[in-house]
Coordinates of C-alpha atoms in Angstrom, one line a residue:
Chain A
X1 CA 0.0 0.0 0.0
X2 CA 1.2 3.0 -1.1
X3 CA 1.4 6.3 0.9
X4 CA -0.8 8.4 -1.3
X5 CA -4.0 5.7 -1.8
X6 CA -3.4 5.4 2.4
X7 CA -4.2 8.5 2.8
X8 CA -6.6 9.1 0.1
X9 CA -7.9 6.0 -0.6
X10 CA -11.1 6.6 -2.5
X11 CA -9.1 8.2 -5.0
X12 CA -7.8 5.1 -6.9
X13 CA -9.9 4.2 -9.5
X14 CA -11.8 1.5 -9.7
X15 CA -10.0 -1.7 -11.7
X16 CA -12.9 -4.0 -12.0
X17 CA -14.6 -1.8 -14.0
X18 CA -11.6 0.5 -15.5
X19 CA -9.9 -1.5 -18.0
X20 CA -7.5 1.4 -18.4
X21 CA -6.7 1.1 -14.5
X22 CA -3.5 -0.3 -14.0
X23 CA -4.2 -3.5 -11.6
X24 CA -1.8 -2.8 -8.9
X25 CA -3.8 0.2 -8.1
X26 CA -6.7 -1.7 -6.9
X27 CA -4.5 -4.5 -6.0
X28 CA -2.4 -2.5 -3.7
X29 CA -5.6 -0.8 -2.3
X30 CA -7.5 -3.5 -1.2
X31 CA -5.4 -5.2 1.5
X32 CA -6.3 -1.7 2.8
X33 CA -10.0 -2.3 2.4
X34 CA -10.3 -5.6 3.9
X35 CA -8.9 -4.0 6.5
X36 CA -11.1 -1.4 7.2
X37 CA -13.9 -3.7 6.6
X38 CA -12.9 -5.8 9.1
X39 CA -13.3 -3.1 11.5
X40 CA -17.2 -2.6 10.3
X41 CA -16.0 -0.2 8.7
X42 CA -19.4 0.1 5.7
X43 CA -17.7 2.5 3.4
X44 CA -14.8 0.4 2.8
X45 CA -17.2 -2.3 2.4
X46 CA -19.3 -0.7 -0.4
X47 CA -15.4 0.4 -2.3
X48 CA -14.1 -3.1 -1.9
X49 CA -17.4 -4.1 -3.6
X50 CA -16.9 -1.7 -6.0
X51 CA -13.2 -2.9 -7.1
X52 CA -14.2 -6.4 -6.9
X53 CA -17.5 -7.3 -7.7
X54 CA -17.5 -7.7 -11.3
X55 CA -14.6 -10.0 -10.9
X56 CA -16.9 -12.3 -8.3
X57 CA -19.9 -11.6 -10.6
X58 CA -17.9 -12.9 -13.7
X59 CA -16.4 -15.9 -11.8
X60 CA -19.7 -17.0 -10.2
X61 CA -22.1 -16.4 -13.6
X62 CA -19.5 -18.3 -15.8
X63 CA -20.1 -21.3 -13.0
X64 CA -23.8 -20.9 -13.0
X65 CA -25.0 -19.3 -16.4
X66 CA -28.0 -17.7 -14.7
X67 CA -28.3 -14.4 -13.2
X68 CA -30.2 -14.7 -10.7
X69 CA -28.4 -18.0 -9.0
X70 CA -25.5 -15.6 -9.4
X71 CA -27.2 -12.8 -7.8
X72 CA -28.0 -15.2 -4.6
X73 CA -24.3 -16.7 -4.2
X74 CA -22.7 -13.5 -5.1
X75 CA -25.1 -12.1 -2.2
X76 CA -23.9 -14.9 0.0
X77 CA -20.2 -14.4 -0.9
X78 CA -20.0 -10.9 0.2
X79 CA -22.2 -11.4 3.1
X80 CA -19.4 -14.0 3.9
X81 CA -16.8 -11.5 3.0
X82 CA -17.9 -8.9 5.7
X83 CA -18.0 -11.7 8.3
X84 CA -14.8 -13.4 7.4
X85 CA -12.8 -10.2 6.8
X86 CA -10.8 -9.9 10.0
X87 CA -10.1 -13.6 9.4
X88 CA -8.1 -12.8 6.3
X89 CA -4.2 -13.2 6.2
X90 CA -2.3 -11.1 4.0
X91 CA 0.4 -13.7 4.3
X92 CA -1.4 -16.6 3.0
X93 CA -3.1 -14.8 -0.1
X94 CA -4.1 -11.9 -1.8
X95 CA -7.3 -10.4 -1.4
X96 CA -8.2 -11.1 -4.8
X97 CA -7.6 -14.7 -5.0
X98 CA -9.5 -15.1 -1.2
X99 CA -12.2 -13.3 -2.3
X100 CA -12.9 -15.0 -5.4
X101 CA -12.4 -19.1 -3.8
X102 CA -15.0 -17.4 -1.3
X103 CA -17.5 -17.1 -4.4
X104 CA -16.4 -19.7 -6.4
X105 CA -16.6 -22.1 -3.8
X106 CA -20.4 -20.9 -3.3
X107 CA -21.3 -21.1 -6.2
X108 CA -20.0 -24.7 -6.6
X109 CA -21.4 -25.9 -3.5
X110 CA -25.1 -23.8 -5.6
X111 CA -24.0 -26.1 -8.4
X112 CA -23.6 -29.6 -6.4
X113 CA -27.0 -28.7 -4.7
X114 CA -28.8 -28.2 -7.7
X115 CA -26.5 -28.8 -11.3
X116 CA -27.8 -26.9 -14.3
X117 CA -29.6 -27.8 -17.1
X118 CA -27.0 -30.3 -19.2
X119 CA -24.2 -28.1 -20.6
X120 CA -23.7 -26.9 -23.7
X121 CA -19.8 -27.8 -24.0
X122 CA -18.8 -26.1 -27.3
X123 CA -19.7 -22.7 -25.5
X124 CA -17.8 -23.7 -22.6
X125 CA -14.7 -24.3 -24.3
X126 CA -14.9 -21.5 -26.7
X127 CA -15.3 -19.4 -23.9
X128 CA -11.4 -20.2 -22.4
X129 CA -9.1 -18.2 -24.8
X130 CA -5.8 -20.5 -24.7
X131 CA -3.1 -17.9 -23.8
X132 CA -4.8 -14.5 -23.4
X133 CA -5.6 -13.2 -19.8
X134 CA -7.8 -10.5 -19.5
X135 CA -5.9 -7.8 -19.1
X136 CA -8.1 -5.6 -16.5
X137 CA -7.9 -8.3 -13.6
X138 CA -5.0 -10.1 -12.7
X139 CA -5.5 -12.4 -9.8
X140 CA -2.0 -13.2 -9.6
X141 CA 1.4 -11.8 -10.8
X142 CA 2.0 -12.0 -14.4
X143 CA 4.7 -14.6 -13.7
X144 CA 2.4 -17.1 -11.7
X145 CA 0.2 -16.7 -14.5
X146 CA 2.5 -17.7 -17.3
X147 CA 4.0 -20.2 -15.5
X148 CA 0.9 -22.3 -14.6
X149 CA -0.1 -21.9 -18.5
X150 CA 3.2 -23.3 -19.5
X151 CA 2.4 -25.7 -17.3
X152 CA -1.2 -26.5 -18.6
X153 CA 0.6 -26.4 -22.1
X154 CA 2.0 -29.1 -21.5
X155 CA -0.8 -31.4 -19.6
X156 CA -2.4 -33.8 -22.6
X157 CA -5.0 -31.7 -24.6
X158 CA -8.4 -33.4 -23.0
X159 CA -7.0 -33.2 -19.5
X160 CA -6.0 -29.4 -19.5
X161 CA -9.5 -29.0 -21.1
X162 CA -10.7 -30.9 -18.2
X163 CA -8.6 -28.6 -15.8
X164 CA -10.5 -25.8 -17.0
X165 CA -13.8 -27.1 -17.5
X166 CA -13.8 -28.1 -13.7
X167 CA -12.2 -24.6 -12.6
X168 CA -13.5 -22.1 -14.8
X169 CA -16.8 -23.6 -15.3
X170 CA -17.7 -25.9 -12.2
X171 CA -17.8 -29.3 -14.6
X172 CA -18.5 -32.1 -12.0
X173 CA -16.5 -35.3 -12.3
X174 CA -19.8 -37.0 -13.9
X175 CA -20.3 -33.8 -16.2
X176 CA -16.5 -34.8 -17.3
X177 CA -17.6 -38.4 -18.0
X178 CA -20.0 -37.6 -20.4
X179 CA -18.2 -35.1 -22.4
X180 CA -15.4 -37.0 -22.5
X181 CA -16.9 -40.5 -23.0
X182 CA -15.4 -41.8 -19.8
X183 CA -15.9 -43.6 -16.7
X184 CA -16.4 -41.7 -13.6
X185 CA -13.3 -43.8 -12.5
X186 CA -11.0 -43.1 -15.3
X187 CA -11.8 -39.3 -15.0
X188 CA -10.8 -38.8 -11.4
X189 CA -7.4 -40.8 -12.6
X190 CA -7.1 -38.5 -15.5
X191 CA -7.7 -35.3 -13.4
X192 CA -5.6 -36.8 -10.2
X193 CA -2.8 -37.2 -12.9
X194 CA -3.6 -33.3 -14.2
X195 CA -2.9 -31.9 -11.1
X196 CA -0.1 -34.0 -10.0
X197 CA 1.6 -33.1 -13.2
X198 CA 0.5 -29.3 -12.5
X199 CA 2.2 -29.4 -9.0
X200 CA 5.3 -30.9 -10.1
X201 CA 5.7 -28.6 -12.8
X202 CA 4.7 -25.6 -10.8
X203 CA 7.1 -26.7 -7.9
X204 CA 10.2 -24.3 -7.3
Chain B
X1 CA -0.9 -44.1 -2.9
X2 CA 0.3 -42.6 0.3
X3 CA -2.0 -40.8 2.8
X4 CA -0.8 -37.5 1.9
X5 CA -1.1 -38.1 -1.7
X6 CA -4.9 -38.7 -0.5
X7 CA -5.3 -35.7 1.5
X8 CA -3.4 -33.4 -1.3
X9 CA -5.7 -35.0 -4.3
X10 CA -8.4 -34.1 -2.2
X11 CA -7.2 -30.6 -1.4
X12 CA -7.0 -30.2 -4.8
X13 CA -9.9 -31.9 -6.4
X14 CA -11.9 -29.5 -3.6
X15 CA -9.8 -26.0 -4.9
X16 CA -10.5 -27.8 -8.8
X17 CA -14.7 -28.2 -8.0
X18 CA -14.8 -31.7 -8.7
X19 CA -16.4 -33.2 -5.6
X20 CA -19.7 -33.9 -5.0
X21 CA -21.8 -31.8 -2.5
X22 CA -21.6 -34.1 0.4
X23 CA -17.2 -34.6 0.1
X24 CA -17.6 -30.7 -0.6
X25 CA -19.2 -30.3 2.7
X26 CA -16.6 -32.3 4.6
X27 CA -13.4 -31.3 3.2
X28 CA -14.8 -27.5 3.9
X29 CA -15.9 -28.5 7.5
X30 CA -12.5 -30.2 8.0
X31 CA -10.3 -27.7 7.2
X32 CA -11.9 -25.3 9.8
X33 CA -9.8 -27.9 12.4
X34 CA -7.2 -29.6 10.1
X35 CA -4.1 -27.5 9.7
X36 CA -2.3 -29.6 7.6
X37 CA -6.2 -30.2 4.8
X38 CA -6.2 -25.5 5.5
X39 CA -2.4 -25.3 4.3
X40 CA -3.1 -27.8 1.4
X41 CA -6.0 -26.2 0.2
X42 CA -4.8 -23.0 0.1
X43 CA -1.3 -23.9 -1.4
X44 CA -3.6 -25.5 -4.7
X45 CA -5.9 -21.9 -4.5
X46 CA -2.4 -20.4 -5.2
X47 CA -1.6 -22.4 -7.6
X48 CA -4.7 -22.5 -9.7
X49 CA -5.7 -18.9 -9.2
X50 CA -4.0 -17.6 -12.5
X51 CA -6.9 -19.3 -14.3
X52 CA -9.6 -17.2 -13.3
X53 CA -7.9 -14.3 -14.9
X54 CA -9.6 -16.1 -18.2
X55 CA -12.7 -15.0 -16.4
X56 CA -14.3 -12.2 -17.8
X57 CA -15.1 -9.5 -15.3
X58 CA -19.2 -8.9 -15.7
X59 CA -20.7 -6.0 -13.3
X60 CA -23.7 -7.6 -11.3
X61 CA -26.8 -5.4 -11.8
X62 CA -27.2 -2.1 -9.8
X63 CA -29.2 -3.7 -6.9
X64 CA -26.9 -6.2 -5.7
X65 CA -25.5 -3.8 -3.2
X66 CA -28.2 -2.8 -1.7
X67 CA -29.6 -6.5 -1.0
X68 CA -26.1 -7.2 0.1
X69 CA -26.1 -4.6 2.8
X70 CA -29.6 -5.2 3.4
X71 CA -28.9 -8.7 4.4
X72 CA -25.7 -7.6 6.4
X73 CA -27.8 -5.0 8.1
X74 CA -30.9 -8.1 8.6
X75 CA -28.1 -10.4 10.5
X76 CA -26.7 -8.1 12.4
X77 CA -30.0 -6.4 13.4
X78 CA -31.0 -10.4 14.4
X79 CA -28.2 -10.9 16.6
X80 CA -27.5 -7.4 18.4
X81 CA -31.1 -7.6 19.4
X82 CA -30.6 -11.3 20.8
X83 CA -27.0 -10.0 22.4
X84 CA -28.8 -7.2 24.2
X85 CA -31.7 -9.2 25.5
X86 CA -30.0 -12.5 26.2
X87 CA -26.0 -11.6 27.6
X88 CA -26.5 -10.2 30.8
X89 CA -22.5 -9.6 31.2
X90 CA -21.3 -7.1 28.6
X91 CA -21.7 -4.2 27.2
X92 CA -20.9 -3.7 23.5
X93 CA -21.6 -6.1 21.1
X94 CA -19.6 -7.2 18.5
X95 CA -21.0 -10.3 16.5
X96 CA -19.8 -12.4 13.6
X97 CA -22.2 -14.7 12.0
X98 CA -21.9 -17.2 9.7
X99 CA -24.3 -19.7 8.2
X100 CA -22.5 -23.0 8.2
X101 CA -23.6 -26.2 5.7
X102 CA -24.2 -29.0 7.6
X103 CA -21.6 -31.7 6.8
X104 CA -19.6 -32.8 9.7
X105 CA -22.5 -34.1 11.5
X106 CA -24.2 -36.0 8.5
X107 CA -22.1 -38.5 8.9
X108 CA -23.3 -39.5 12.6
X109 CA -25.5 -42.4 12.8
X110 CA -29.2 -41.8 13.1
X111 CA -28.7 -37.8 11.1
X112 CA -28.4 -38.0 7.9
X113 CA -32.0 -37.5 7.1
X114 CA -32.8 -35.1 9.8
X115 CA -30.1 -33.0 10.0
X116 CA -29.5 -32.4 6.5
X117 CA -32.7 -29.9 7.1
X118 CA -30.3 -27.8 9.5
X119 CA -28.2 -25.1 9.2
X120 CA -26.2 -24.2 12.1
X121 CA -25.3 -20.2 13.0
X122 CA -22.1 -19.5 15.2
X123 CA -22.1 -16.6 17.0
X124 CA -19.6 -14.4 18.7
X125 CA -21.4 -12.8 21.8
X126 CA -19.5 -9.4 22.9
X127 CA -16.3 -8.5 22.9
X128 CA -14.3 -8.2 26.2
X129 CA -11.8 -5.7 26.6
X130 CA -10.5 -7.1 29.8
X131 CA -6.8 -9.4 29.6
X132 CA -9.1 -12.5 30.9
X133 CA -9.2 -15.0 28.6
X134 CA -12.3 -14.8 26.7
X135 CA -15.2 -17.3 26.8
X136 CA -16.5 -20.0 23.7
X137 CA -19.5 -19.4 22.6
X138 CA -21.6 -21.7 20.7
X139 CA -25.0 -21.0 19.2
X140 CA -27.5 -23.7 18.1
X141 CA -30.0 -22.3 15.7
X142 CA -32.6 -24.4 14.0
X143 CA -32.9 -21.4 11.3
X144 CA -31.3 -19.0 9.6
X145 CA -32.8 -16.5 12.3
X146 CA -34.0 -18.1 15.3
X147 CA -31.5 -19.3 18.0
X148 CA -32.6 -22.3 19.9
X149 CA -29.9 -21.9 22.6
X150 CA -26.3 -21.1 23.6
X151 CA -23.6 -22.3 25.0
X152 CA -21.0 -20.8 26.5
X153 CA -17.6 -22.7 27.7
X154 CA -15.2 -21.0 30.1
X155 CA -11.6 -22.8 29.0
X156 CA -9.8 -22.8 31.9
X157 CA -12.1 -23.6 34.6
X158 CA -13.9 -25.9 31.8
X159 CA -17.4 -24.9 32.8
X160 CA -19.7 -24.7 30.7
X161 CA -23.2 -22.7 30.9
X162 CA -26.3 -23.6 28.8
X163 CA -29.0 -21.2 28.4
X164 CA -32.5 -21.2 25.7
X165 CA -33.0 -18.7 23.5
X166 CA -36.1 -19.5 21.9
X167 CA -35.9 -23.4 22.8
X168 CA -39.1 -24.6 25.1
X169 CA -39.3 -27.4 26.9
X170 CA -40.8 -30.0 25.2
X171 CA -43.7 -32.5 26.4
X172 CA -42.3 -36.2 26.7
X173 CA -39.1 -34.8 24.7
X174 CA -35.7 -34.7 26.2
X175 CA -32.7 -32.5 25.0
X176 CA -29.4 -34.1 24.7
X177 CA -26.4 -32.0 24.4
X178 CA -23.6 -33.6 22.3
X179 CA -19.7 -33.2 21.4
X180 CA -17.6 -34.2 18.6
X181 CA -14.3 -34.0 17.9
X182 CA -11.8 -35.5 15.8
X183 CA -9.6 -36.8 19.0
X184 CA -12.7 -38.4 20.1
X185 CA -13.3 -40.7 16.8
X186 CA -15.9 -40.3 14.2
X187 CA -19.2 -40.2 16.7
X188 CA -20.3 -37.5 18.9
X189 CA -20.5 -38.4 22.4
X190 CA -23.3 -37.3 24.8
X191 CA -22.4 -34.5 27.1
X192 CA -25.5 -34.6 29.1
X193 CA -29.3 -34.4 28.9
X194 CA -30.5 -31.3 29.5
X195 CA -32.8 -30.9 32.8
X196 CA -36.4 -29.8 32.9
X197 CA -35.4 -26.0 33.5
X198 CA -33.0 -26.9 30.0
X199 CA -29.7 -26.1 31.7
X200 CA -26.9 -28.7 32.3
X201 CA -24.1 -29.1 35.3
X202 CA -21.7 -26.6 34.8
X203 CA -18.9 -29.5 35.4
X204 CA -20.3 -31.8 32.6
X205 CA -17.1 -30.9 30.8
X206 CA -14.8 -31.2 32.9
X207 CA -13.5 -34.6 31.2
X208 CA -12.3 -32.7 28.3
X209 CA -9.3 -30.8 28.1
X210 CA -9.3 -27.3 26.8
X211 CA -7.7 -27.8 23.7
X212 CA -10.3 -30.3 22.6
X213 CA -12.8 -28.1 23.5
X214 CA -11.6 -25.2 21.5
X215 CA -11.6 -27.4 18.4
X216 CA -14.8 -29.6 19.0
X217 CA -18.6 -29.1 17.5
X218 CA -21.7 -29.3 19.3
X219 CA -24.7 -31.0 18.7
X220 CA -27.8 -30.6 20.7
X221 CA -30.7 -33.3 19.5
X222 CA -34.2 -34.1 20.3
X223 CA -34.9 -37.2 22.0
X224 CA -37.0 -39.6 23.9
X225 CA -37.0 -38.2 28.1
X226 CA -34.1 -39.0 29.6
X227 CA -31.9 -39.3 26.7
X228 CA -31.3 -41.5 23.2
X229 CA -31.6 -45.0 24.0
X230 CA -28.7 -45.9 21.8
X231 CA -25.9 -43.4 23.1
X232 CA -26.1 -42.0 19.5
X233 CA -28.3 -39.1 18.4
X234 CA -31.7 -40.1 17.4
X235 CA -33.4 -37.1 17.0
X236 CA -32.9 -34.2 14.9
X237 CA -30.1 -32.5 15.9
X238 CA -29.5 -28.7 16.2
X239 CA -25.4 -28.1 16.1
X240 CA -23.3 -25.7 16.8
X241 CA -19.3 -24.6 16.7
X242 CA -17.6 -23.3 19.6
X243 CA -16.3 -20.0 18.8
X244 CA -14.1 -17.8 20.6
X245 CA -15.3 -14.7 21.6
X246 CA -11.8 -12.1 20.6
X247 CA -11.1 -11.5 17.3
X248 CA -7.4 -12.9 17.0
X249 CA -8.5 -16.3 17.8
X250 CA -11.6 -16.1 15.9
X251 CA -9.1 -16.4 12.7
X252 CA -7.5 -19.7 14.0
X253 CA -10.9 -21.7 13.9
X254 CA -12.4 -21.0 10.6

């Protein structure tokens, strides 16, 4: 956190919906905001909204396709937020990437409860561009990002499709199955392998 | 396969989204008490998280805040109220709430059906300034907005204090007060059943040291007077977490 957005915090523009914004502005502001919203404090809380919640909103609609489930878990997920902030530990992740596993994570427990009508899967998939991160959000630094692509880049085809499908788009192991024309069984080997592969690749 | 290949495939098949609701609910139950499943599951957040910058950022509609705050402002309205009329010992209140997805105590023999209805709320009752060591508080809630009772658990002296909020006796009903922990096996044990007036002995914890306590869940159930016949809940059970009541350790149990 910079001096200047410490002391004049509501002056940073607002990233999520600010493609021009450079990231780190909100990025840097919002360990601030958690914060402050861990003290109660509400106009923190309606900022932090502000800078995230098209990021939550686009996570947890891409998961469950239909605005008004999103509407309810994205409630939930900031209602959680608020709750949970003081519980929050810079050290262990950034607010970003907390925030969003607190929505995604709701809206996959929404899913499990009650899956969606059955998928449409050459949407999903055209939805993922391969190598092309949006360039208004960045969860993570640039070179997390490009290494856990290399790293997908080099998974078999159908399992870093299944990678994504599950992450991005909340496929279930059965939804998996039928797409891929393969046993429940063989798909949690498949994705076991995935991430195995992923965390080897990824490790230092 | 070794153990912690288990436990990491499971850490990160929960982070992926490829579990089914119930092994959802227990990996997310189990990491509010299971260092080790917490650090795993974060450490695969981290390194999946570059993937949701695919996501495409999509504003919710302009009344999202407002229900948001409205619902904040709902729950917190729900539990000062309660606070003010029910603690008789402090002053300011200071409440965290969170609505918790039964899984933990599905498994229990004799639940599955009946407390899959129940969501549990944990409450933090006010906060003490003094250096004492603060008290647990548990709060059993049968709904999102009624609590049924609380329970409050001094560590050191290991007493414990239960009081109805909005739980009546019942006719020919008894309730049982339960506790489960993982140092205690995969069943809840009976704590005592609660007398007519619905308290319990204050020393009915004694047998259980305070770290246990501090990391256990507890169940209160509905049975036949005098108690489940089979030492097992019977009855639909109404559970709640035992939560500190200072902030810092509020963050070590969730």
């Amino acid at each position: 956190m910079s001096d200047a957005s410490r002391r004049s915090p509501r002056r940073s523009s607002i990233a999520a919906d600010d493609a021009s914004a450079a990231p780190s502005t909100a990025g840097e502001r919002l360990p601030e905001l958690l914060r402050r919203v861990a003290q109660r404090d509400r106009r923190a809380f309606e900022q932090l909204y502000a800078a995230t919640s098209a990021k939550l909103y686009g996570t947890v609609l891409r998961i469950l396709k239909e605005r008004g489930r999103a509407d309810d878990v994205v409630q939930e997920a900031y209602v959680t937020i608020w709750q949970k902030a003081a519980q929050f530990d810079t050290g262990r992740a950034s607010p970003i990437a907390w925030m969003v596993a607190i929505a995604r994570h709701a809206a996959i427990d929404e899913l499990r409860r009650q899956p969606r009508a059955p998928h449409e899967p050459e949407e999903a998939l055209a939805h993922t561009p391969a190598d092309e991160p949006s360039a208004r959000e960045h969860l993570e630094h640039e070179q997390d990002a490009k290494r856990l692509h290399a790293c997908l880049e080099a998974l078999e085809a159908e399992r870093r499709d299944m990678v994504r499908l599950a992450y991005l788009d909340g496929w279930s192991r059965a939804d998996l199955a039928t797409h891929f024309e393969q046993p429940v069984n063989t798909v949690k080997t498949w994705l076991h392998r995935a991430l195995k592969q992923l965390k080897g690749c990824l490790a230092p | 396969m070794t153990d912690h290949d288990d436990i990491d495939m499971l850490a990160a098949e929960y982070v992926l989204g490829t579990l089914d609701a119930e092994e959802r609910a227990e990996v997310a139950q189990r990491r509010q008490h299971d260092a080790d499943m917490e650090a795993r599951i974060l450490a695969w957040e981290a390194r999946l998280a570059p993937l949701g910058n695919e996501v495409e950022a999509i504003a919710p509609g302009p009344d999202l805040l407002e229900r948001i705050e409205r619902r904040i402002d709902e729950l917190e309205a729900t539990f000062q109220t309660k606070s003010k009329s029910e603690d008789d010992t402090h002053g300011a209140t200071q409440v965290i709430a969170l609505r918790r997805r039964l899984g933990f105590w599905r498994g229990c023999t004799g639940l599955a059906t009946a407390a899959a209805l129940i969501l549990a709320v944990v409450m933090i009752a006010p906060f003490d300034d003094t250096p004492d060591a603060p008290p647990f508080v548990a709060v059993f809630q049968q709904d999102d907005q009624q609590p049924a009772f609380m329970l409050s658990v001094d560590l050191d002296s290991r007493r414990l204090n239960v009081r109805p909020v909005t739980a009546k006796p019942l006719p020919d009903r008894s309730y049982q007060l339960w506790i489960k922990a993982e140092a205690l096996g995969p069943k809840p044990r009976s704590v005592g059943v609660l007398n007519d007036d619905l308290s319990l002995p204050a020393d009915a914890l004694s047998d259980y040291d305070s770290e246990l306590l501090k990391r256990a869940t507890f169940g209160i159930s509905i049975e036949p007077p005098g108690g489940s016949p089979t030492g097992q809940p019977t009855g639909s059970a109404i559970h709640g977490y035992l939560y500190p009541t200072d902030r810092d350790a509020v963050s070590q149990h969730l």
